């Protein structure tokens, strides 16, 4: 039975306890996620909603590569820990193996002899009966450690092929997704953008505030009314991509700049999606903000996402929740970087920044009033 891509993404949040505590199990499950994503990519071309299928597939690849990166890092650290422990215990291990070998090769009648006679032999037998289980336990623990080291090494040797396929697959998924979005013609539109008016607004704008207040001027004709309302989702909306919060609303960054929105650290080439159904009010370059997307989930409310490398969709389109709106900049880490143990698992690999601003009635408000930010990804 095929696992749907959306379920593969969910695995990253519902990994069994054994995988959370066992590095090799975590990495093996990540390999399975990448394999399922590969199958999903093949089947996405025939899906009725190709954009949706490819979005889920790309998210599955991202989740699988993240899990593989974390699993391999933990596996390498675990192998190093075990190797160091075994080196410290080298003399103890040699003595243990010597004792076990002696017990194993000594004939039973010899074990029964003792210089003090039968009583001494009996006492020796009692001592051996108490000591032997402990020796067996130590031997079993040693065997388990040695087996784990061998498994972890084999896992890392086999990971290169899995990662090569995964990195190729995620790039193919991005390319196909871009093509599918460009070919899409079935979305409703509230208005059609007038490129001349848009260019005039951009050239006369000096701030995001000024541009946002002039959005009504970029349409070629009237903008259709909408009764969309997401008030019941306020405070519970998921962030548009997984990441860690670097700066919150009103905080000053290292360069001394204070912004009304929040700054999210993301991985390179991360997919950014619309967190709710919304109208694309603008997408493209603006000022020093790079490429941005402005979404209108309901009248008077705008979500601004800036810092994108690629933007998807057309201004005026009404898109459903989860629709891709862009990709973050950067380069997807290569095999060497993914298998490196230099990362500490604290988010240092999230090298790109997405700026998120929320505007109500053309005034910025704290994004955390709308977005759920208690769960880093």
mmCIF file of C-alpha atoms in Angstrom:
data_model
loop_
_atom_site.group_PDB
_atom_site.id
_atom_site.type_symbol
_atom_site.label_atom_id
_atom_site.label_comp_id
_atom_site.label_asym_id
_atom_site.label_seq_id
_atom_site.Cartn_x
_atom_site.Cartn_y
_atom_site.Cartn_z
ATOM 1 C CA UNK A 1 0.000 0.000 0.000
ATOM 2 C CA UNK A 2 1.448 3.386 -1.032
ATOM 3 C CA UNK A 3 1.929 6.035 1.638
ATOM 4 C CA UNK A 4 0.506 9.393 0.512
ATOM 5 C CA UNK A 5 3.044 12.241 0.518
ATOM 6 C CA UNK A 6 1.058 14.224 3.096
ATOM 7 C CA UNK A 7 1.380 11.257 5.454
ATOM 8 C CA UNK A 8 5.115 11.127 4.833
ATOM 9 C CA UNK A 9 5.388 14.748 5.958
ATOM 10 C CA UNK A 10 3.353 13.881 9.048
ATOM 11 C CA UNK A 11 5.875 11.172 9.978
ATOM 12 C CA UNK A 12 8.379 13.840 10.852
ATOM 13 C CA UNK A 13 6.133 14.906 13.748
ATOM 14 C CA UNK A 14 4.943 11.433 14.781
ATOM 15 C CA UNK A 15 8.148 9.397 14.680
ATOM 16 C CA UNK A 16 7.939 6.414 17.061
ATOM 17 C CA UNK A 17 9.841 6.651 20.331
ATOM 18 C CA UNK A 18 12.323 4.003 19.199
ATOM 19 C CA UNK A 19 13.280 6.136 16.191
ATOM 20 C CA UNK A 20 13.652 9.203 18.387
ATOM 21 C CA UNK A 21 16.130 7.368 20.638
ATOM 22 C CA UNK A 22 17.773 5.065 18.095
ATOM 23 C CA UNK A 23 19.891 6.963 15.515
ATOM 24 C CA UNK A 24 20.077 4.082 13.063
ATOM 25 C CA UNK A 25 16.308 3.546 13.183
ATOM 26 C CA UNK A 26 15.708 7.280 12.603
ATOM 27 C CA UNK A 27 17.984 7.319 9.558
ATOM 28 C CA UNK A 28 16.425 4.151 8.135
ATOM 29 C CA UNK A 29 12.942 5.625 8.501
ATOM 30 C CA UNK A 30 14.176 8.763 6.735
ATOM 31 C CA UNK A 31 15.445 6.606 3.866
ATOM 32 C CA UNK A 32 11.984 5.037 3.623
ATOM 33 C CA UNK A 33 10.428 8.517 3.508
ATOM 34 C CA UNK A 34 12.683 9.461 0.602
ATOM 35 C CA UNK A 35 11.811 6.238 -1.213
ATOM 36 C CA UNK A 36 8.079 6.921 -0.806
ATOM 37 C CA UNK A 37 8.604 10.495 -2.028
ATOM 38 C CA UNK A 38 10.287 9.090 -5.150
ATOM 39 C CA UNK A 39 7.234 6.915 -5.823
ATOM 40 C CA UNK A 40 4.928 9.877 -5.232
ATOM 41 C CA UNK A 41 6.895 12.014 -7.709
ATOM 42 C CA UNK A 42 6.378 9.395 -10.403
ATOM 43 C CA UNK A 43 2.641 9.274 -9.740
ATOM 44 C CA UNK A 44 2.153 13.047 -9.393
ATOM 45 C CA UNK A 45 2.203 13.568 -13.170
ATOM 46 C CA UNK A 46 -1.039 11.660 -13.521
ATOM 47 C CA UNK A 47 -2.760 13.264 -10.527
ATOM 48 C CA UNK A 48 -5.933 15.232 -11.197
ATOM 49 C CA UNK A 49 -4.625 18.161 -9.147
ATOM 50 C CA UNK A 50 -1.012 18.075 -10.241
ATOM 51 C CA UNK A 51 0.028 21.180 -8.311
ATOM 52 C CA UNK A 52 -1.346 19.759 -5.066
ATOM 53 C CA UNK A 53 0.286 16.374 -5.651
ATOM 54 C CA UNK A 54 3.661 17.917 -6.479
ATOM 55 C CA UNK A 55 3.441 20.256 -3.480
ATOM 56 C CA UNK A 56 2.914 17.286 -1.171
ATOM 57 C CA UNK A 57 5.732 15.416 -2.898
ATOM 58 C CA UNK A 58 8.171 18.318 -2.515
ATOM 59 C CA UNK A 59 7.233 18.680 1.151
ATOM 60 C CA UNK A 60 7.796 14.940 1.557
ATOM 61 C CA UNK A 61 11.270 15.225 0.052
ATOM 62 C CA UNK A 62 12.079 18.190 2.300
ATOM 63 C CA UNK A 63 10.895 16.258 5.354
ATOM 64 C CA UNK A 64 12.819 13.143 4.317
ATOM 65 C CA UNK A 65 16.068 15.033 3.709
ATOM 66 C CA UNK A 66 15.681 16.834 7.033
ATOM 67 C CA UNK A 67 15.110 13.541 8.822
ATOM 68 C CA UNK A 68 18.051 11.934 7.004
ATOM 69 C CA UNK A 69 20.327 14.850 7.904
ATOM 70 C CA UNK A 70 19.341 14.618 11.571
ATOM 71 C CA UNK A 71 19.495 10.825 11.633
ATOM 72 C CA UNK A 72 22.962 10.668 10.063
ATOM 73 C CA UNK A 73 24.277 13.365 12.385
ATOM 74 C CA UNK A 74 23.010 11.447 15.394
ATOM 75 C CA UNK A 75 24.346 8.168 13.992
ATOM 76 C CA UNK A 76 27.817 9.633 13.480
ATOM 77 C CA UNK A 77 27.835 11.130 16.978
ATOM 78 C CA UNK A 78 26.647 7.827 18.463
ATOM 79 C CA UNK A 79 29.362 5.886 16.606
ATOM 80 C CA UNK A 80 32.026 8.295 17.849
ATOM 81 C CA UNK A 81 30.702 7.970 21.402
ATOM 82 C CA UNK A 82 30.712 4.168 21.295
ATOM 83 C CA UNK A 83 34.161 4.038 19.702
ATOM 84 C CA UNK A 84 35.575 6.313 22.410
ATOM 85 C CA UNK A 85 33.928 4.249 25.155
ATOM 86 C CA UNK A 86 35.290 0.998 23.718
ATOM 87 C CA UNK A 87 38.791 2.469 23.480
ATOM 88 C CA UNK A 88 38.651 3.533 27.133
ATOM 89 C CA UNK A 89 37.439 0.051 28.088
ATOM 90 C CA UNK A 90 40.016 -1.716 25.907
ATOM 91 C CA UNK A 91 41.887 -3.327 28.835
ATOM 92 C CA UNK A 92 38.650 -4.215 30.603
ATOM 93 C CA UNK A 93 37.297 -5.759 27.410
ATOM 94 C CA UNK A 94 40.493 -7.800 26.918
ATOM 95 C CA UNK A 95 40.298 -9.144 30.489
ATOM 96 C CA UNK A 96 36.615 -9.969 30.075
ATOM 97 C CA UNK A 97 37.235 -11.842 26.848
ATOM 98 C CA UNK A 98 40.120 -13.733 28.515
ATOM 99 C CA UNK A 99 37.970 -14.830 31.459
ATOM 100 C CA UNK A 100 35.110 -15.889 29.211
ATOM 101 C CA UNK A 101 37.470 -17.823 26.964
ATOM 102 C CA UNK A 102 39.029 -19.597 29.961
ATOM 103 C CA UNK A 103 35.634 -20.564 31.358
ATOM 104 C CA UNK A 104 34.496 -21.752 27.949
ATOM 105 C CA UNK A 105 37.577 -23.924 27.216
ATOM 106 C CA UNK A 106 38.212 -25.389 30.664
ATOM 107 C CA UNK A 107 36.959 -28.961 31.051
ATOM 108 C CA UNK A 108 34.139 -29.406 33.632
ATOM 109 C CA UNK A 109 36.106 -31.980 35.799
ATOM 110 C CA UNK A 110 38.998 -29.473 36.165
ATOM 111 C CA UNK A 111 36.569 -26.849 37.360
ATOM 112 C CA UNK A 112 35.445 -29.222 40.107
ATOM 113 C CA UNK A 113 38.999 -29.627 41.558
ATOM 114 C CA UNK A 114 40.173 -27.331 44.327
ATOM 115 C CA UNK A 115 43.283 -27.487 46.639
ATOM 116 C CA UNK A 116 41.028 -27.207 49.709
ATOM 117 C CA UNK A 117 39.050 -30.228 48.761
ATOM 118 C CA UNK A 118 35.323 -30.672 48.140
ATOM 119 C CA UNK A 119 34.335 -27.771 50.424
ATOM 120 C CA UNK A 120 36.615 -25.364 48.525
ATOM 121 C CA UNK A 121 35.310 -26.694 45.236
ATOM 122 C CA UNK A 122 31.753 -26.127 46.420
ATOM 123 C CA UNK A 123 32.534 -22.571 47.493
ATOM 124 C CA UNK A 124 34.278 -21.919 44.165
ATOM 125 C CA UNK A 125 31.273 -23.264 42.332
ATOM 126 C CA UNK A 126 28.999 -20.931 44.284
ATOM 127 C CA UNK A 127 31.234 -17.950 43.467
ATOM 128 C CA UNK A 128 31.330 -18.888 39.779
ATOM 129 C CA UNK A 129 27.547 -19.245 39.730
ATOM 130 C CA UNK A 130 27.286 -15.695 41.053
ATOM 131 C CA UNK A 131 30.010 -14.199 38.860
ATOM 132 C CA UNK A 132 29.131 -15.918 35.564
ATOM 133 C CA UNK A 133 25.755 -14.157 35.017
ATOM 134 C CA UNK A 134 27.507 -10.820 35.489
ATOM 135 C CA UNK A 135 30.198 -11.808 32.997
ATOM 136 C CA UNK A 136 27.529 -12.927 30.567
ATOM 137 C CA UNK A 137 25.729 -9.604 30.937
ATOM 138 C CA UNK A 138 28.956 -7.689 30.286
ATOM 139 C CA UNK A 139 29.659 -9.874 27.278
ATOM 140 C CA UNK A 140 26.164 -9.310 25.897
ATOM 141 C CA UNK A 141 26.460 -5.549 26.386
ATOM 142 C CA UNK A 142 29.835 -5.560 24.639
ATOM 143 C CA UNK A 143 28.456 -7.573 21.727
ATOM 144 C CA UNK A 144 25.513 -5.165 21.432
ATOM 145 C CA UNK A 145 27.843 -2.139 21.385
ATOM 146 C CA UNK A 146 30.088 -3.707 18.753
ATOM 147 C CA UNK A 147 27.066 -4.633 16.639
ATOM 148 C CA UNK A 148 25.692 -1.087 16.935
ATOM 149 C CA UNK A 149 29.003 0.393 15.770
ATOM 150 C CA UNK A 150 29.003 -1.946 12.774
ATOM 151 C CA UNK A 151 25.375 -1.068 11.951
ATOM 152 C CA UNK A 152 26.006 2.671 12.206
ATOM 153 C CA UNK A 153 29.049 2.451 9.934
ATOM 154 C CA UNK A 154 27.149 0.398 7.369
ATOM 155 C CA UNK A 155 24.265 2.860 7.523
ATOM 156 C CA UNK A 156 26.513 5.819 6.735
ATOM 157 C CA UNK A 157 28.210 3.934 3.894
ATOM 158 C CA UNK A 158 24.834 3.192 2.313
ATOM 159 C CA UNK A 159 23.469 6.704 2.885
ATOM 160 C CA UNK A 160 25.331 8.303 -0.032
ATOM 161 C CA UNK A 161 23.234 6.499 -2.645
ATOM 162 C CA UNK A 162 19.992 7.309 -0.816
ATOM 163 C CA UNK A 163 20.938 10.970 -0.512
ATOM 164 C CA UNK A 164 21.939 11.200 -4.180
ATOM 165 C CA UNK A 165 18.508 9.954 -5.222
ATOM 166 C CA UNK A 166 16.796 12.222 -2.691
ATOM 167 C CA UNK A 167 18.631 15.358 -3.805
ATOM 168 C CA UNK A 168 17.905 14.574 -7.448
ATOM 169 C CA UNK A 169 14.278 13.900 -6.609
ATOM 170 C CA UNK A 170 13.747 17.157 -4.721
ATOM 171 C CA UNK A 171 15.224 19.143 -7.628
ATOM 172 C CA UNK A 172 12.984 17.319 -10.115
ATOM 173 C CA UNK A 173 9.972 18.006 -7.891
ATOM 174 C CA UNK A 174 10.771 21.740 -7.762
ATOM 175 C CA UNK A 175 11.121 21.906 -11.554
ATOM 176 C CA UNK A 176 7.876 20.020 -12.161
ATOM 177 C CA UNK A 177 6.045 22.127 -9.590
ATOM 178 C CA UNK A 178 7.130 25.357 -11.293
ATOM 179 C CA UNK A 179 5.930 23.994 -14.639
ATOM 180 C CA UNK A 180 2.608 22.814 -13.204
ATOM 181 C CA UNK A 181 1.913 26.205 -11.612
ATOM 182 C CA UNK A 182 2.768 27.994 -14.866
ATOM 183 C CA UNK A 183 0.356 25.706 -16.753
ATOM 184 C CA UNK A 184 -2.494 26.079 -14.243
ATOM 185 C CA UNK A 185 -5.556 27.893 -15.584
ATOM 186 C CA UNK A 186 -8.350 26.726 -13.285
ATOM 187 C CA UNK A 187 -8.034 29.257 -10.423
ATOM 188 C CA UNK A 188 -10.690 31.962 -9.973
ATOM 189 C CA UNK A 189 -9.540 35.585 -10.284
ATOM 190 C CA UNK A 190 -10.816 38.630 -8.413
ATOM 191 C CA UNK A 191 -9.043 41.034 -10.729
ATOM 192 C CA UNK A 192 -6.474 41.277 -13.517
ATOM 193 C CA UNK A 193 -3.257 43.197 -12.864
ATOM 194 C CA UNK A 194 -2.450 46.227 -14.982
ATOM 195 C CA UNK A 195 1.355 46.077 -15.432
ATOM 196 C CA UNK A 196 1.635 49.784 -16.289
ATOM 197 C CA UNK A 197 -0.191 50.868 -13.128
ATOM 198 C CA UNK A 198 1.878 48.411 -11.105
ATOM 199 C CA UNK A 199 5.127 49.816 -12.506
ATOM 200 C CA UNK A 200 3.997 53.385 -11.714
ATOM 201 C CA UNK A 201 3.101 52.428 -8.134
ATOM 202 C CA UNK A 202 6.453 50.682 -7.613
ATOM 203 C CA UNK A 203 8.440 53.615 -9.009
ATOM 204 C CA UNK A 204 6.615 56.103 -6.779
ATOM 205 C CA UNK A 205 6.842 53.978 -3.627
ATOM 206 C CA UNK A 206 9.485 54.435 -0.957
ATOM 207 C CA UNK A 207 8.092 52.160 1.762
ATOM 208 C CA UNK A 208 6.087 48.962 2.129
ATOM 209 C CA UNK A 209 3.395 51.044 3.830
ATOM 210 C CA UNK A 210 3.051 53.242 0.774
ATOM 211 C CA UNK A 211 2.942 50.311 -1.595
ATOM 212 C CA UNK A 212 0.354 48.405 0.462
ATOM 213 C CA UNK A 213 -1.911 51.453 0.635
ATOM 214 C CA UNK A 214 -1.822 51.755 -3.148
ATOM 215 C CA UNK A 215 -2.591 48.121 -4.022
ATOM 216 C CA UNK A 216 -6.092 48.990 -5.186
ATOM 217 C CA UNK A 217 -4.534 51.027 -8.017
ATOM 218 C CA UNK A 218 -2.766 48.128 -9.772
ATOM 219 C CA UNK A 219 -5.851 46.394 -11.143
ATOM 220 C CA UNK A 220 -7.229 46.720 -14.641
ATOM 221 C CA UNK A 221 -10.799 47.463 -13.602
ATOM 222 C CA UNK A 222 -12.765 46.829 -10.435
ATOM 223 C CA UNK A 223 -11.625 44.336 -7.787
ATOM 224 C CA UNK A 224 -14.462 41.932 -7.004
ATOM 225 C CA UNK A 225 -15.783 41.961 -3.453
ATOM 226 C CA UNK A 226 -15.242 38.944 -1.212
ATOM 227 C CA UNK A 227 -16.819 37.765 2.027
ATOM 228 C CA UNK A 228 -13.823 35.616 3.033
ATOM 229 C CA UNK A 229 -13.380 35.511 6.810
ATOM 230 C CA UNK A 230 -10.630 33.715 8.755
ATOM 231 C CA UNK A 231 -11.273 35.370 12.121
ATOM 232 C CA UNK A 232 -11.881 31.963 13.723
ATOM 233 C CA UNK A 233 -8.303 30.945 12.800
ATOM 234 C CA UNK A 234 -6.686 33.932 14.471
ATOM 235 C CA UNK A 235 -3.680 32.857 16.550
ATOM 236 C CA UNK A 236 -3.738 29.318 15.165
ATOM 237 C CA UNK A 237 -2.534 29.739 11.575
ATOM 238 C CA UNK A 238 0.570 27.708 10.683
ATOM 239 C CA UNK A 239 3.634 29.558 9.439
ATOM 240 C CA UNK A 240 4.115 29.471 5.642
ATOM 241 C CA UNK A 241 7.252 27.319 5.948
ATOM 242 C CA UNK A 242 9.173 25.469 8.639
ATOM 243 C CA UNK A 243 11.856 27.439 10.431
ATOM 244 C CA UNK A 244 13.038 29.054 13.633
ATOM 245 C CA UNK A 245 12.153 32.570 14.753
ATOM 246 C CA UNK A 246 15.230 34.806 14.646
ATOM 247 C CA UNK A 247 13.563 38.123 15.487
ATOM 248 C CA UNK A 248 10.071 38.874 16.728
ATOM 249 C CA UNK A 249 7.974 41.945 16.029
ATOM 250 C CA UNK A 250 9.590 45.084 17.428
ATOM 251 C CA UNK A 251 12.952 43.469 18.130
ATOM 252 C CA UNK A 252 16.149 45.106 16.883
ATOM 253 C CA UNK A 253 18.483 42.961 14.795
ATOM 254 C CA UNK A 254 22.299 42.958 14.749
ATOM 255 C CA UNK A 255 22.393 45.832 12.224
ATOM 256 C CA UNK A 256 20.202 48.013 14.433
ATOM 257 C CA UNK A 257 17.041 47.675 12.321
ATOM 258 C CA UNK A 258 13.688 47.273 14.073
ATOM 259 C CA UNK A 259 10.864 45.782 12.035
ATOM 260 C CA UNK A 260 7.146 45.416 12.605
ATOM 261 C CA UNK A 261 7.161 41.805 11.405
ATOM 262 C CA UNK A 262 9.041 38.695 12.409
ATOM 263 C CA UNK A 263 12.067 37.104 10.778
ATOM 264 C CA UNK A 264 12.027 33.352 10.254
ATOM 265 C CA UNK A 265 15.202 31.349 9.636
ATOM 266 C CA UNK A 266 14.600 28.660 6.992
ATOM 267 C CA UNK A 267 16.611 26.048 5.153
ATOM 268 C CA UNK A 268 17.850 26.901 1.638
ATOM 269 C CA UNK A 269 15.300 26.340 -1.152
ATOM 270 C CA UNK A 270 12.493 25.730 1.342
ATOM 271 C CA UNK A 271 8.986 25.777 -0.137
ATOM 272 C CA UNK A 272 6.732 28.617 1.067
ATOM 273 C CA UNK A 273 2.977 28.042 0.887
ATOM 274 C CA UNK A 274 -0.129 30.092 1.525
ATOM 275 C CA UNK A 275 -1.224 29.398 5.124
ATOM 276 C CA UNK A 276 -4.884 30.069 4.262
ATOM 277 C CA UNK A 277 -7.043 30.532 1.217
ATOM 278 C CA UNK A 278 -6.242 34.018 -0.081
ATOM 279 C CA UNK A 279 -6.077 36.400 -3.018
ATOM 280 C CA UNK A 280 -2.641 37.197 -4.426
ATOM 281 C CA UNK A 281 -2.599 41.010 -4.260
ATOM 282 C CA UNK A 282 0.997 41.294 -5.506
ATOM 283 C CA UNK A 283 4.009 39.152 -6.206
ATOM 284 C CA UNK A 284 7.415 40.260 -7.438
ATOM 285 C CA UNK A 285 10.352 42.496 -6.451
ATOM 286 C CA UNK A 286 9.867 45.563 -4.258
ATOM 287 C CA UNK A 287 12.343 48.091 -2.876
ATOM 288 C CA UNK A 288 15.128 46.350 -0.930
ATOM 289 C CA UNK A 289 12.843 43.527 0.183
ATOM 290 C CA UNK A 290 13.707 41.237 -2.715
ATOM 291 C CA UNK A 291 10.898 39.140 -4.149
ATOM 292 C CA UNK A 292 7.768 39.194 -2.035
ATOM 293 C CA UNK A 293 4.203 37.952 -2.056
ATOM 294 C CA UNK A 294 1.284 39.890 -0.579
ATOM 295 C CA UNK A 295 -1.756 37.763 0.217
ATOM 296 C CA UNK A 296 -5.215 38.941 1.233
ATOM 297 C CA UNK A 297 -7.030 36.234 3.244
ATOM 298 C CA UNK A 298 -9.954 38.553 4.001
ATOM 299 C CA UNK A 299 -10.810 42.197 3.330
ATOM 300 C CA UNK A 300 -8.554 44.568 5.261
ATOM 301 C CA UNK A 301 -5.992 41.864 6.174
ATOM 302 C CA UNK A 302 -2.688 41.339 4.360
ATOM 303 C CA UNK A 303 0.065 38.730 4.829
ATOM 304 C CA UNK A 304 3.429 39.879 3.444
ATOM 305 C CA UNK A 305 6.180 37.309 2.832
ATOM 306 C CA UNK A 306 9.475 38.749 1.578
ATOM 307 C CA UNK A 307 12.954 37.388 0.929
ATOM 308 C CA UNK A 308 11.911 34.819 -1.679
ATOM 309 C CA UNK A 309 14.044 33.855 -4.651
ATOM 310 C CA UNK A 310 11.186 32.593 -6.816
ATOM 311 C CA UNK A 311 7.519 33.563 -6.620
ATOM 312 C CA UNK A 312 4.564 31.601 -7.958
ATOM 313 C CA UNK A 313 1.091 32.485 -9.124
ATOM 314 C CA UNK A 314 -0.505 35.522 -10.753
ATOM 315 C CA UNK A 315 -1.692 38.711 -9.135
ATOM 316 C CA UNK A 316 -5.476 38.607 -8.702
ATOM 317 C CA UNK A 317 -5.756 34.816 -8.385
ATOM 318 C CA UNK A 318 -7.658 33.284 -5.480
ATOM 319 C CA UNK A 319 -5.571 30.378 -4.208
ATOM 320 C CA UNK A 320 -6.525 27.611 -1.766
ATOM 321 C CA UNK A 321 -4.731 26.946 1.512
ATOM 322 C CA UNK A 322 -1.394 25.195 1.048
ATOM 323 C CA UNK A 323 -0.782 26.557 -2.450
ATOM 324 C CA UNK A 324 2.932 27.196 -3.168
ATOM 325 C CA UNK A 325 3.739 30.916 -3.420
ATOM 326 C CA UNK A 326 7.526 30.746 -3.647
ATOM 327 C CA UNK A 327 10.900 29.200 -2.896
ATOM 328 C CA UNK A 328 13.579 30.503 -0.540
ATOM 329 C CA UNK A 329 17.049 31.399 -1.896
ATOM 330 C CA UNK A 330 20.261 29.452 -1.400
ATOM 331 C CA UNK A 331 21.632 26.143 -2.548
ATOM 332 C CA UNK A 332 20.404 22.750 -1.409
ATOM 333 C CA UNK A 333 23.186 21.258 0.755
ATOM 334 C CA UNK A 334 25.215 18.560 -0.994
ATOM 335 C CA UNK A 335 25.853 15.066 0.283
ATOM 336 C CA UNK A 336 29.000 16.118 2.130
ATOM 337 C CA UNK A 337 27.193 18.843 4.057
ATOM 338 C CA UNK A 338 24.259 16.594 4.918
ATOM 339 C CA UNK A 339 26.514 13.809 6.201
ATOM 340 C CA UNK A 340 28.738 16.220 8.128
ATOM 341 C CA UNK A 341 28.624 16.057 11.913
ATOM 342 C CA UNK A 342 29.514 19.740 12.285
ATOM 343 C CA UNK A 343 25.861 20.755 12.683
ATOM 344 C CA UNK A 344 24.649 20.851 16.246
ATOM 345 C CA UNK A 345 20.979 20.314 15.565
ATOM 346 C CA UNK A 346 20.018 23.773 16.871
ATOM 347 C CA UNK A 347 19.060 25.349 13.565
ATOM 348 C CA UNK A 348 22.428 26.601 12.316
ATOM 349 C CA UNK A 349 21.615 25.085 8.898
ATOM 350 C CA UNK A 350 18.695 27.515 8.475
ATOM 351 C CA UNK A 351 20.733 30.086 6.599
ATOM 352 C CA UNK A 352 17.917 31.907 4.750
ATOM 353 C CA UNK A 353 15.525 34.480 6.211
ATOM 354 C CA UNK A 354 11.840 35.000 5.458
ATOM 355 C CA UNK A 355 10.305 38.272 6.651
ATOM 356 C CA UNK A 356 6.642 37.993 7.656
ATOM 357 C CA UNK A 357 4.510 41.075 8.167
ATOM 358 C CA UNK A 358 0.785 41.210 8.930
ATOM 359 C CA UNK A 359 -1.228 44.343 8.166
ATOM 360 C CA UNK A 360 -4.736 45.086 9.389
ATOM 361 C CA UNK A 361 -6.514 48.066 7.815
ATOM 362 C CA UNK A 362 -3.159 49.125 6.368
ATOM 363 C CA UNK A 363 -1.340 49.179 9.713
ATOM 364 C CA UNK A 364 1.211 46.548 10.781
ATOM 365 C CA UNK A 365 0.322 44.324 13.737
ATOM 366 C CA UNK A 366 2.277 41.628 15.574
ATOM 367 C CA UNK A 367 2.229 38.529 13.309
ATOM 368 C CA UNK A 368 1.966 36.325 16.383
ATOM 369 C CA UNK A 369 -1.581 37.598 16.861
ATOM 370 C CA UNK A 370 -2.425 35.524 13.784
ATOM 371 C CA UNK A 371 0.293 32.898 13.403
ATOM 372 C CA UNK A 372 1.071 29.987 15.717
ATOM 373 C CA UNK A 373 4.768 30.262 16.517
ATOM 374 C CA UNK A 374 5.179 27.849 19.413
ATOM 375 C CA UNK A 375 6.416 25.024 17.183
ATOM 376 C CA UNK A 376 9.712 25.363 15.355
ATOM 377 C CA UNK A 377 10.346 23.177 12.313
#
